[in-house]
Amino acid sequence: MTLRFGVIGTGAIGKTHIDRITNRLSGGEIVAVTDINQNSAKSAVEEYGIQAKVYPDDKSLIADENVDAVIIASWGPAHAESVLAAIEAGKYVFCEKPLATTAEKSLEIVEAEMKFGKPLVQVGFMRRYDQGYKQMKNAIVNNEIGEPLMIHAVHRNQSTSENYTTDMAVVDTLIHEIDVLHWLINDDYKSIQAIFPKRTTKALDHLQDPQLFIIETQRGIVITVEVFTNCQFGYDIQCEVIGEIGTIKLPEVPTPVVRKNAAISQPILQDWKDRFIVAYDLEIQHFIDSIRKKGYPEGPTSWDGYIAAVTSDAGVRAQKTGQKELIELKARPEFYPTGSKTSTSSLRGSK
Ligand code: NAP
């Protein structure tokens, strides 16, 4: 069976998902699109040469009986209502982060999904599909570095637009570390603190940049994350786990080594789309494959979306108070087993 997708939001990432499902992945096809900007939806259909119906809004797209699954790639505050409508209609959902902009709405989605009776939702936390993070997780699971004690992580972007605000360092940027790090060490978070260092002059006046976060887990692991979104030099993601008998570090993206002018140099990627391009392919392929084989998506769950929302709410509070803020999760329902699976299978090749 081919999984027939409707795409809600045909902006930057919505288009890349249309492209990958149409041109690189197997088992899926785009049959419907919508965007609040109808011209954007129409131009996506033309750009990728797909036979997809253009709908005026998310509700009419979800109601199309030819749509088995929806990809939600509109702007964050609109995600939750589309997810809830899709669950109500019994459609599978791949939702870009955030699942919802508040912990309450995320919980409403969790409850709606449990009421429906089986998992329908996968959240677009693609770092779990990155080869480097997967290798680190395997090493930790195999006890190669002993019990993890600390993590040092870095999330740097070259620059941000004028719409990027101080809280977005948590809700838009840190959110990727929030998801991948609890998965990496299979632990839940306990508290978060935000420290504002000396501001860079390279950011706009309204923005505190860089920011440093200290997160503690229930098992006592201490995590530091530097978020520096106007670092100027590139898109730079780092992660090192310090264990009792060794350390393990996220590998650098392999780029050619240049010897020139009495120096050895290696380019740093500039664009997030390039850094995790394989992971984006793998997450959607896994979504398609697990639904076709098992009847439900196996990737990051609504519960993971809820964890991210509770943690980012606490992170934004911590930015305001300067204090250690508690991250208080409800008890995990049995419906959501600990840690979601990520596929180790490679892509099936192009169609
Ligand atoms: P974008 O380029 O602004 O695209 C969003 C599109 O959705 C725009 O065309 C927007 O129209 C449209 N839209 C807004 N509200 C809508 C609604 N209610 N119904 C239908 N369409 C609506 O943004 P993007 O970079 O693609 O990001 C989209 C989402 O993906 C965000 O939630 C973002 O956080 C997430 N994202 C995730 C990753 C990742 O690494 N996993 C990377 C990038 C983005 P207008 O422009 O007219 O408002």
Short mmCIF file of C-alpha atoms and ligand atoms in Angstrom, two decimals:
data_model
loop_
_atom_site.label_atom_id
_atom_site.label_comp_id
_atom_site.label_asym_id
_atom_site.label_seq_id
_atom_site.Cartn_x
_atom_site.Cartn_y
_atom_site.Cartn_z
CA MET A 1 0.00 0.00 0.00
CA THR A 2 1.20 3.49 -0.81
CA LEU A 3 0.75 5.97 2.02
CA ARG A 4 -1.13 8.96 0.61
CA PHE A 5 -0.03 12.24 2.20
CA GLY A 6 -1.67 15.61 2.61
CA VAL A 7 0.76 18.43 3.44
CA ILE A 8 -0.37 21.33 5.63
CA GLY A 9 2.08 24.21 5.19
CA THR A 10 4.16 24.42 2.02
CA GLY A 11 6.92 26.73 3.31
CA ALA A 12 10.60 25.84 3.62
CA ILE A 13 10.41 22.46 5.34
CA GLY A 14 7.01 21.47 3.90
CA LYS A 15 8.51 21.73 0.42
CA THR A 16 11.56 19.67 1.32
CA HIS A 17 9.22 16.92 2.60
CA ILE A 18 7.21 17.05 -0.65
CA ASP A 19 10.49 16.75 -2.55
CA ARG A 20 11.83 13.80 -0.54
CA ILE A 21 8.56 11.82 -0.64
CA THR A 22 8.17 12.47 -4.37
CA ASN A 23 11.76 12.03 -5.50
CA ARG A 24 13.81 10.03 -2.99
CA LEU A 25 11.74 7.92 -0.59
CA SER A 26 9.58 4.91 -1.31
CA GLY A 27 6.03 3.98 -0.33
CA GLY A 28 4.53 7.45 -0.12
CA GLU A 29 2.90 9.96 -2.44
CA ILE A 30 1.59 13.50 -2.03
CA VAL A 31 -2.09 13.70 -2.94
CA ALA A 32 -3.15 16.97 -1.27
CA VAL A 33 -1.62 20.24 -0.09
CA THR A 34 -2.77 23.37 1.67
CA ASP A 35 -1.19 26.56 2.91
CA ILE A 36 -2.66 29.72 4.40
CA ASN A 37 -0.96 31.29 1.41
CA GLN A 38 -2.79 29.48 -1.42
CA ASN A 39 -0.26 30.64 -4.00
CA SER A 40 2.46 28.86 -2.05
CA ALA A 41 0.44 25.61 -2.12
CA LYS A 42 -0.25 25.95 -5.85
CA SER A 43 3.38 26.72 -6.64
CA ALA A 44 4.52 23.64 -4.66
CA VAL A 45 2.28 21.47 -6.85
CA GLU A 46 3.77 23.02 -9.98
CA GLU A 47 7.37 23.01 -8.73
CA TYR A 48 7.38 19.28 -7.95
CA GLY A 49 5.05 18.25 -10.77
CA ILE A 50 2.74 16.32 -8.43
CA GLN A 51 -0.90 15.33 -8.94
CA ALA A 52 -2.11 16.86 -5.68
CA LYS A 53 -5.35 18.61 -4.86
CA VAL A 54 -4.98 22.11 -3.37
CA TYR A 55 -7.29 22.63 -0.38
CA PRO A 56 -8.30 25.97 1.17
CA ASP A 57 -7.51 24.85 4.74
CA ASP A 58 -6.32 22.01 6.99
CA LYS A 59 -9.81 20.75 7.91
CA SER A 60 -10.91 20.18 4.30
CA LEU A 61 -7.59 18.48 3.49
CA ILE A 62 -7.90 16.17 6.51
CA ALA A 63 -11.47 15.27 5.46
CA ASP A 64 -10.30 14.04 2.02
CA GLU A 65 -10.83 10.26 2.07
CA ASN A 66 -7.82 9.83 -0.22
CA VAL A 67 -5.53 11.25 2.50
CA ASP A 68 -4.12 8.56 4.82
CA ALA A 69 -1.55 10.73 6.60
CA VAL A 70 -0.88 14.43 7.08
CA ILE A 71 2.40 16.26 7.34
CA ILE A 72 2.00 19.36 9.48
CA ALA A 73 4.60 21.96 8.54
CA SER A 74 2.68 25.18 9.13
CA TRP A 75 3.85 27.63 11.77
CA GLY A 76 4.10 26.33 15.34
CA PRO A 77 0.98 27.91 16.92
CA ALA A 78 -1.23 26.26 14.25
CA HIS A 79 0.12 22.72 14.74
CA ALA A 80 -2.00 21.52 17.67
CA GLU A 81 -5.41 22.20 16.11
CA SER A 82 -4.40 20.39 12.90
CA VAL A 83 -3.04 17.43 14.92
CA LEU A 84 -6.25 17.19 16.97
CA ALA A 85 -8.43 17.35 13.83
CA ALA A 86 -6.34 14.62 12.16
CA ILE A 87 -6.58 12.34 15.23
CA GLU A 88 -10.34 12.90 15.32
CA ALA A 89 -10.47 11.78 11.67
CA GLY A 90 -8.22 8.76 12.38
CA LYS A 91 -5.43 9.99 10.10
CA TYR A 92 -1.73 9.39 10.71
CA VAL A 93 0.22 12.55 11.55
CA PHE A 94 3.80 13.58 10.98
CA CYS A 95 4.04 16.90 12.87
CA GLU A 96 7.05 19.18 12.64
CA LYS A 97 8.21 20.54 15.97
CA PRO A 98 6.63 21.88 18.07
CA LEU A 99 3.78 19.41 18.56
CA ALA A 100 2.06 22.27 20.40
CA THR A 101 3.24 25.55 21.86
CA THR A 102 2.09 24.72 25.40
CA ALA A 103 2.35 21.69 27.68
CA GLU A 104 -1.45 21.74 28.16
CA LYS A 105 -2.13 21.44 24.43
CA SER A 106 0.48 18.67 24.08
CA LEU A 107 -1.29 16.78 26.86
CA GLU A 108 -4.62 17.28 25.09
CA ILE A 109 -3.07 15.62 22.02
CA VAL A 110 -1.70 12.75 24.14
CA GLU A 111 -5.16 12.22 25.63
CA ALA A 112 -6.89 12.38 22.23
CA GLU A 113 -4.46 9.82 20.82
CA MET A 114 -4.93 7.46 23.78
CA LYS A 115 -8.71 7.84 23.43
CA PHE A 116 -8.39 6.91 19.74
CA GLY A 117 -6.68 3.73 20.90
CA LYS A 118 -3.43 3.51 18.93
CA PRO A 119 -0.48 5.81 18.17
CA LEU A 120 -1.08 7.98 15.12
CA VAL A 121 1.43 10.76 15.65
CA GLN A 122 5.17 11.10 15.01
CA VAL A 123 6.93 14.36 15.90
CA GLY A 124 9.68 15.63 13.59
CA PHE A 125 12.61 15.26 15.97
CA MET A 126 14.99 14.14 13.23
CA ARG A 127 18.24 14.17 15.20
CA ARG A 128 17.40 10.71 16.58
CA TYR A 129 17.87 9.50 12.99
CA ASP A 130 21.30 11.12 12.57
CA GLN A 131 24.03 8.51 12.19
CA GLY A 132 26.35 10.26 14.67
CA TYR A 133 23.76 10.45 17.46
CA LYS A 134 22.74 6.83 16.78
CA GLN A 135 26.37 5.70 17.11
CA MET A 136 26.66 7.60 20.39
CA LYS A 137 23.47 6.03 21.73
CA ASN A 138 24.65 2.53 20.79
CA ALA A 139 27.96 3.14 22.59
CA ILE A 140 26.12 4.35 25.71
CA VAL A 141 23.68 1.41 25.64
CA ASN A 142 26.66 -0.97 25.25
CA ASN A 143 28.29 0.65 28.31
CA GLU A 144 31.39 1.65 26.32
CA ILE A 145 31.98 4.83 28.37
CA GLY A 146 30.42 3.65 31.63
CA GLU A 147 27.62 5.54 33.32
CA PRO A 148 27.10 9.00 31.72
CA LEU A 149 27.86 11.83 34.17
CA MET A 150 27.78 15.01 32.09
CA ILE A 151 26.95 16.24 28.58
CA HIS A 152 28.37 19.33 26.88
CA ALA A 153 26.38 20.38 23.85
CA VAL A 154 26.57 23.33 21.46
CA HIS A 155 23.96 24.65 19.02
CA ARG A 156 25.28 27.48 16.86
CA ASN A 157 23.66 29.18 13.88
CA GLN A 158 25.34 31.69 11.62
CA SER A 159 22.70 34.41 12.09
CA THR A 160 19.01 34.94 12.79
CA SER A 161 16.29 37.06 11.19
CA GLU A 162 14.80 40.07 12.96
CA ASN A 163 11.75 37.97 13.93
CA TYR A 164 13.92 35.73 16.12
CA THR A 165 13.41 36.60 19.79
CA THR A 166 15.16 35.61 23.03
CA ASP A 167 12.55 32.96 23.98
CA MET A 168 12.99 31.31 20.56
CA ALA A 169 16.46 30.25 21.68
CA VAL A 170 14.49 27.74 23.77
CA VAL A 171 11.31 27.01 21.80
CA ASP A 172 12.88 26.92 18.34
CA THR A 173 16.57 26.11 18.88
CA LEU A 174 17.26 24.37 22.21
CA ILE A 175 14.17 22.21 21.57
CA HIS A 176 16.26 19.90 19.36
CA GLU A 177 18.75 19.26 22.21
CA ILE A 178 15.82 18.93 24.64
CA ASP A 179 14.51 16.04 22.57
CA VAL A 180 17.66 14.27 21.51
CA LEU A 181 19.52 14.38 24.83
CA HIS A 182 16.90 12.65 27.02
CA TRP A 183 16.60 10.01 24.28
CA LEU A 184 20.39 9.64 24.15
CA ILE A 185 20.77 8.88 27.85
CA ASN A 186 17.30 7.42 28.44
CA ASP A 187 16.59 9.71 31.38
CA ASP A 188 14.01 12.37 32.28
CA TYR A 189 14.82 15.97 33.08
CA LYS A 190 14.57 17.49 36.55
CA SER A 191 15.46 21.17 36.23
CA ILE A 192 16.74 23.85 33.87
CA GLN A 193 18.62 27.08 34.45
CA ALA A 194 19.47 29.82 31.93
CA ILE A 195 22.57 32.00 32.11
CA PHE A 196 22.99 35.06 29.92
CA PRO A 197 26.67 35.74 29.14
CA LYS A 198 28.05 38.95 27.64
CA ARG A 199 25.93 39.79 24.56
CA THR A 200 27.45 39.58 21.12
CA THR A 201 27.36 42.83 19.17
CA LYS A 202 26.54 40.76 16.07
CA ALA A 203 22.92 40.14 17.17
CA LEU A 204 20.04 42.62 16.89
CA ASP A 205 19.43 44.73 20.00
CA HIS A 206 16.26 42.90 21.11
CA LEU A 207 18.03 39.53 21.30
CA GLN A 208 20.06 37.99 24.13
CA ASP A 209 22.69 35.95 22.33
CA PRO A 210 24.49 33.71 23.29
CA GLN A 211 22.68 31.82 26.07
CA LEU A 212 23.84 28.96 28.27
CA PHE A 213 21.49 26.34 29.71
CA ILE A 214 22.20 23.93 32.55
CA ILE A 215 19.83 20.98 32.67
CA GLU A 216 19.81 18.31 35.39
CA THR A 217 18.31 14.88 34.90
CA GLN A 218 16.52 12.62 37.36
CA ARG A 219 19.63 10.38 37.57
CA GLY A 220 21.82 13.42 38.33
CA ILE A 221 23.46 13.88 34.93
CA VAL A 222 24.33 17.56 34.33
CA ILE A 223 23.97 18.91 30.80
CA THR A 224 25.28 22.22 29.50
CA VAL A 225 23.99 23.57 26.20
CA GLU A 226 25.41 26.68 24.54
CA VAL A 227 22.90 28.29 22.18
CA PHE A 228 24.62 30.91 20.01
CA THR A 229 22.48 31.86 17.05
CA ASN A 230 24.59 34.67 15.57
CA CYS A 231 27.98 32.99 15.75
CA GLN A 232 28.78 34.20 12.20
CA PHE A 233 30.81 31.23 11.08
CA GLY A 234 28.27 28.48 10.32
CA TYR A 235 25.76 25.91 11.52
CA ASP A 236 27.67 24.04 14.20
CA ILE A 237 26.21 21.22 16.30
CA GLN A 238 28.39 19.62 18.99
CA CYS A 239 27.70 17.05 21.67
CA GLU A 240 30.02 15.22 24.04
CA VAL A 241 28.94 12.75 26.72
CA ILE A 242 31.33 12.30 29.64
CA GLY A 243 31.10 8.84 31.18
CA GLU A 244 32.80 7.15 34.15
CA ILE A 245 35.48 5.48 32.02
CA GLY A 246 35.50 7.48 28.78
CA THR A 247 33.89 10.14 26.65
CA ILE A 248 32.08 10.02 23.35
CA LYS A 249 31.67 12.89 20.93
CA LEU A 250 29.34 13.53 18.00
CA PRO A 251 31.40 13.11 14.83
CA GLU A 252 31.99 16.13 12.60
CA VAL A 253 30.19 16.04 9.27
CA PRO A 254 32.70 14.65 6.79
CA THR A 255 33.81 17.50 4.54
CA PRO A 256 36.94 17.61 2.38
CA VAL A 257 40.21 18.67 3.97
CA VAL A 258 41.86 21.50 2.04
CA ARG A 259 45.62 22.18 2.14
CA LYS A 260 46.30 25.67 0.88
CA ASN A 261 48.28 28.82 1.77
CA ALA A 262 50.27 27.03 4.47
CA ALA A 263 47.11 25.89 6.25
CA ILE A 264 44.93 22.80 6.55
CA SER A 265 41.20 23.64 6.59
CA GLN A 266 37.78 22.00 6.46
CA PRO A 267 34.54 23.81 5.56
CA ILE A 268 31.78 24.16 8.17
CA LEU A 269 28.21 23.72 6.90
CA GLN A 270 26.12 26.90 6.69
CA ASP A 271 22.59 25.53 6.45
CA TRP A 272 20.60 23.30 8.85
CA LYS A 273 18.93 21.65 5.84
CA ASP A 274 22.31 20.23 4.76
CA ARG A 275 23.49 19.16 8.21
CA PHE A 276 20.62 16.75 8.86
CA ILE A 277 19.52 15.99 5.30
CA VAL A 278 19.92 12.21 5.65
CA ALA A 279 18.18 12.24 9.04
CA TYR A 280 15.16 14.04 7.50
CA ASP A 281 14.96 11.37 4.81
CA LEU A 282 15.25 8.55 7.35
CA GLU A 283 12.62 9.93 9.74
CA ILE A 284 9.96 10.18 7.02
CA GLN A 285 10.94 6.79 5.52
CA HIS A 286 10.61 5.27 8.99
CA PHE A 287 7.18 6.93 9.39
CA ILE A 288 6.04 5.38 6.08
CA ASP A 289 7.60 1.96 6.71
CA SER A 290 6.33 1.49 10.25
CA ILE A 291 2.77 2.47 9.29
CA ARG A 292 2.84 0.11 6.30
CA LYS A 293 4.28 -2.78 8.29
CA LYS A 294 2.84 -2.31 11.77
CA GLY A 295 -0.10 0.04 11.37
CA TYR A 296 1.34 2.83 13.53
CA PRO A 297 4.34 5.22 13.45
CA GLU A 298 7.28 4.11 15.61
CA GLY A 299 9.26 7.37 15.76
CA PRO A 300 9.21 10.15 18.38
CA THR A 301 5.75 10.17 19.96
CA SER A 302 3.23 12.70 21.19
CA TRP A 303 4.65 11.97 24.65
CA ASP A 304 8.07 13.13 23.39
CA GLY A 305 6.31 16.27 22.11
CA TYR A 306 4.82 16.72 25.59
CA ILE A 307 8.24 16.30 27.27
CA ALA A 308 9.66 18.93 24.89
CA ALA A 309 6.80 21.34 25.64
CA VAL A 310 7.08 20.99 29.44
CA THR A 311 10.86 21.42 29.26
CA SER A 312 10.74 24.41 26.95
CA ASP A 313 8.07 26.07 29.12
CA ALA A 314 10.46 25.65 32.08
CA GLY A 315 13.35 26.93 29.92
CA VAL A 316 11.47 30.13 29.04
CA ARG A 317 10.60 30.61 32.74
CA ALA A 318 14.28 30.11 33.58
CA GLN A 319 15.26 32.82 31.08
CA LYS A 320 12.98 35.25 32.96
CA THR A 321 13.74 34.29 36.57
CA GLY A 322 17.44 33.44 36.32
CA GLN A 323 16.62 30.62 38.74
CA LYS A 324 16.69 26.85 38.46
CA GLU A 325 13.19 25.92 37.24
CA LEU A 326 11.70 22.49 37.85
CA ILE A 327 10.64 20.32 34.93
CA GLU A 328 7.60 18.46 36.21
CA LEU A 329 6.22 15.74 33.96
CA LYS A 330 3.09 13.71 34.56
CA ALA A 331 3.61 9.94 34.96
CA ARG A 332 4.34 8.34 31.57
CA PRO A 333 1.26 6.36 30.41
CA GLU A 334 1.95 2.72 29.44
CA PHE A 335 0.57 3.64 26.01
CA TYR A 336 3.96 5.34 25.37
CA PRO A 337 6.82 2.89 26.00
CA THR A 338 10.16 4.36 27.14
CA GLY A 339 12.16 5.67 24.19
CA SER A 340 10.87 5.35 20.67
CA LYS A 341 12.62 3.22 18.09
CA THR A 342 14.51 4.68 15.20
CA SER A 343 15.06 2.69 12.09
CA THR A 344 18.57 1.47 11.41
CA SER A 345 17.58 0.42 7.93
CA SER A 346 18.91 2.56 5.12
CA LEU A 347 16.78 4.18 2.48
CA ARG A 348 15.23 1.90 -0.11
CA GLY A 349 16.67 3.99 -2.92
CA SER A 350 14.77 6.21 -5.28
CA LYS A 351 11.59 5.13 -6.93
P1 NAP B 1 7.86 28.65 6.79
O1 NAP B 1 8.83 28.63 5.68
O2 NAP B 1 7.39 29.96 7.33
O3 NAP B 1 6.60 27.79 6.32
C1 NAP B 1 5.41 27.69 7.04
C2 NAP B 1 4.28 27.77 6.05
O4 NAP B 1 3.05 27.48 6.68
C3 NAP B 1 4.16 29.16 5.43
O5 NAP B 1 3.89 29.05 4.03
C4 NAP B 1 2.96 29.74 6.18
O6 NAP B 1 2.28 30.74 5.44
C5 NAP B 1 2.12 28.50 6.35
N1 NAP B 1 1.12 28.57 7.40
C6 NAP B 1 1.11 29.31 8.53
N2 NAP B 1 -0.01 29.05 9.24
C7 NAP B 1 -0.71 28.13 8.53
C8 NAP B 1 -1.94 27.47 8.73
N3 NAP B 1 -2.71 27.73 9.81
N4 NAP B 1 -2.37 26.57 7.80
C9 NAP B 1 -1.62 26.32 6.72
N5 NAP B 1 -0.44 26.94 6.46
C10 NAP B 1 0.00 27.82 7.35
O7 NAP B 1 8.41 27.84 8.03
P2 NAP B 1 9.30 26.50 8.03
O8 NAP B 1 10.72 26.86 8.25
O9 NAP B 1 8.93 25.66 6.88
O10 NAP B 1 8.80 25.85 9.40
C11 NAP B 1 7.55 25.19 9.48
C12 NAP B 1 7.52 24.37 10.77
O11 NAP B 1 8.53 23.38 10.70
C13 NAP B 1 7.78 25.18 12.03
O12 NAP B 1 6.98 24.72 13.06
C14 NAP B 1 9.25 24.92 12.33
O13 NAP B 1 9.54 24.99 13.70
C15 NAP B 1 9.43 23.51 11.81
N6 NAP B 1 10.78 23.26 11.36
C16 NAP B 1 11.42 22.17 11.83
C17 NAP B 1 12.72 21.93 11.44
C18 NAP B 1 13.45 20.74 11.95
O14 NAP B 1 14.67 20.77 11.97
N7 NAP B 1 12.79 19.67 12.33
C19 NAP B 1 13.37 22.79 10.56
C20 NAP B 1 12.66 23.88 10.07
C21 NAP B 1 11.37 24.10 10.47
P3 NAP B 1 2.72 32.29 5.66
O15 NAP B 1 4.14 32.38 5.25
O16 NAP B 1 1.78 33.04 4.77
O17 NAP B 1 2.51 32.57 7.13
#
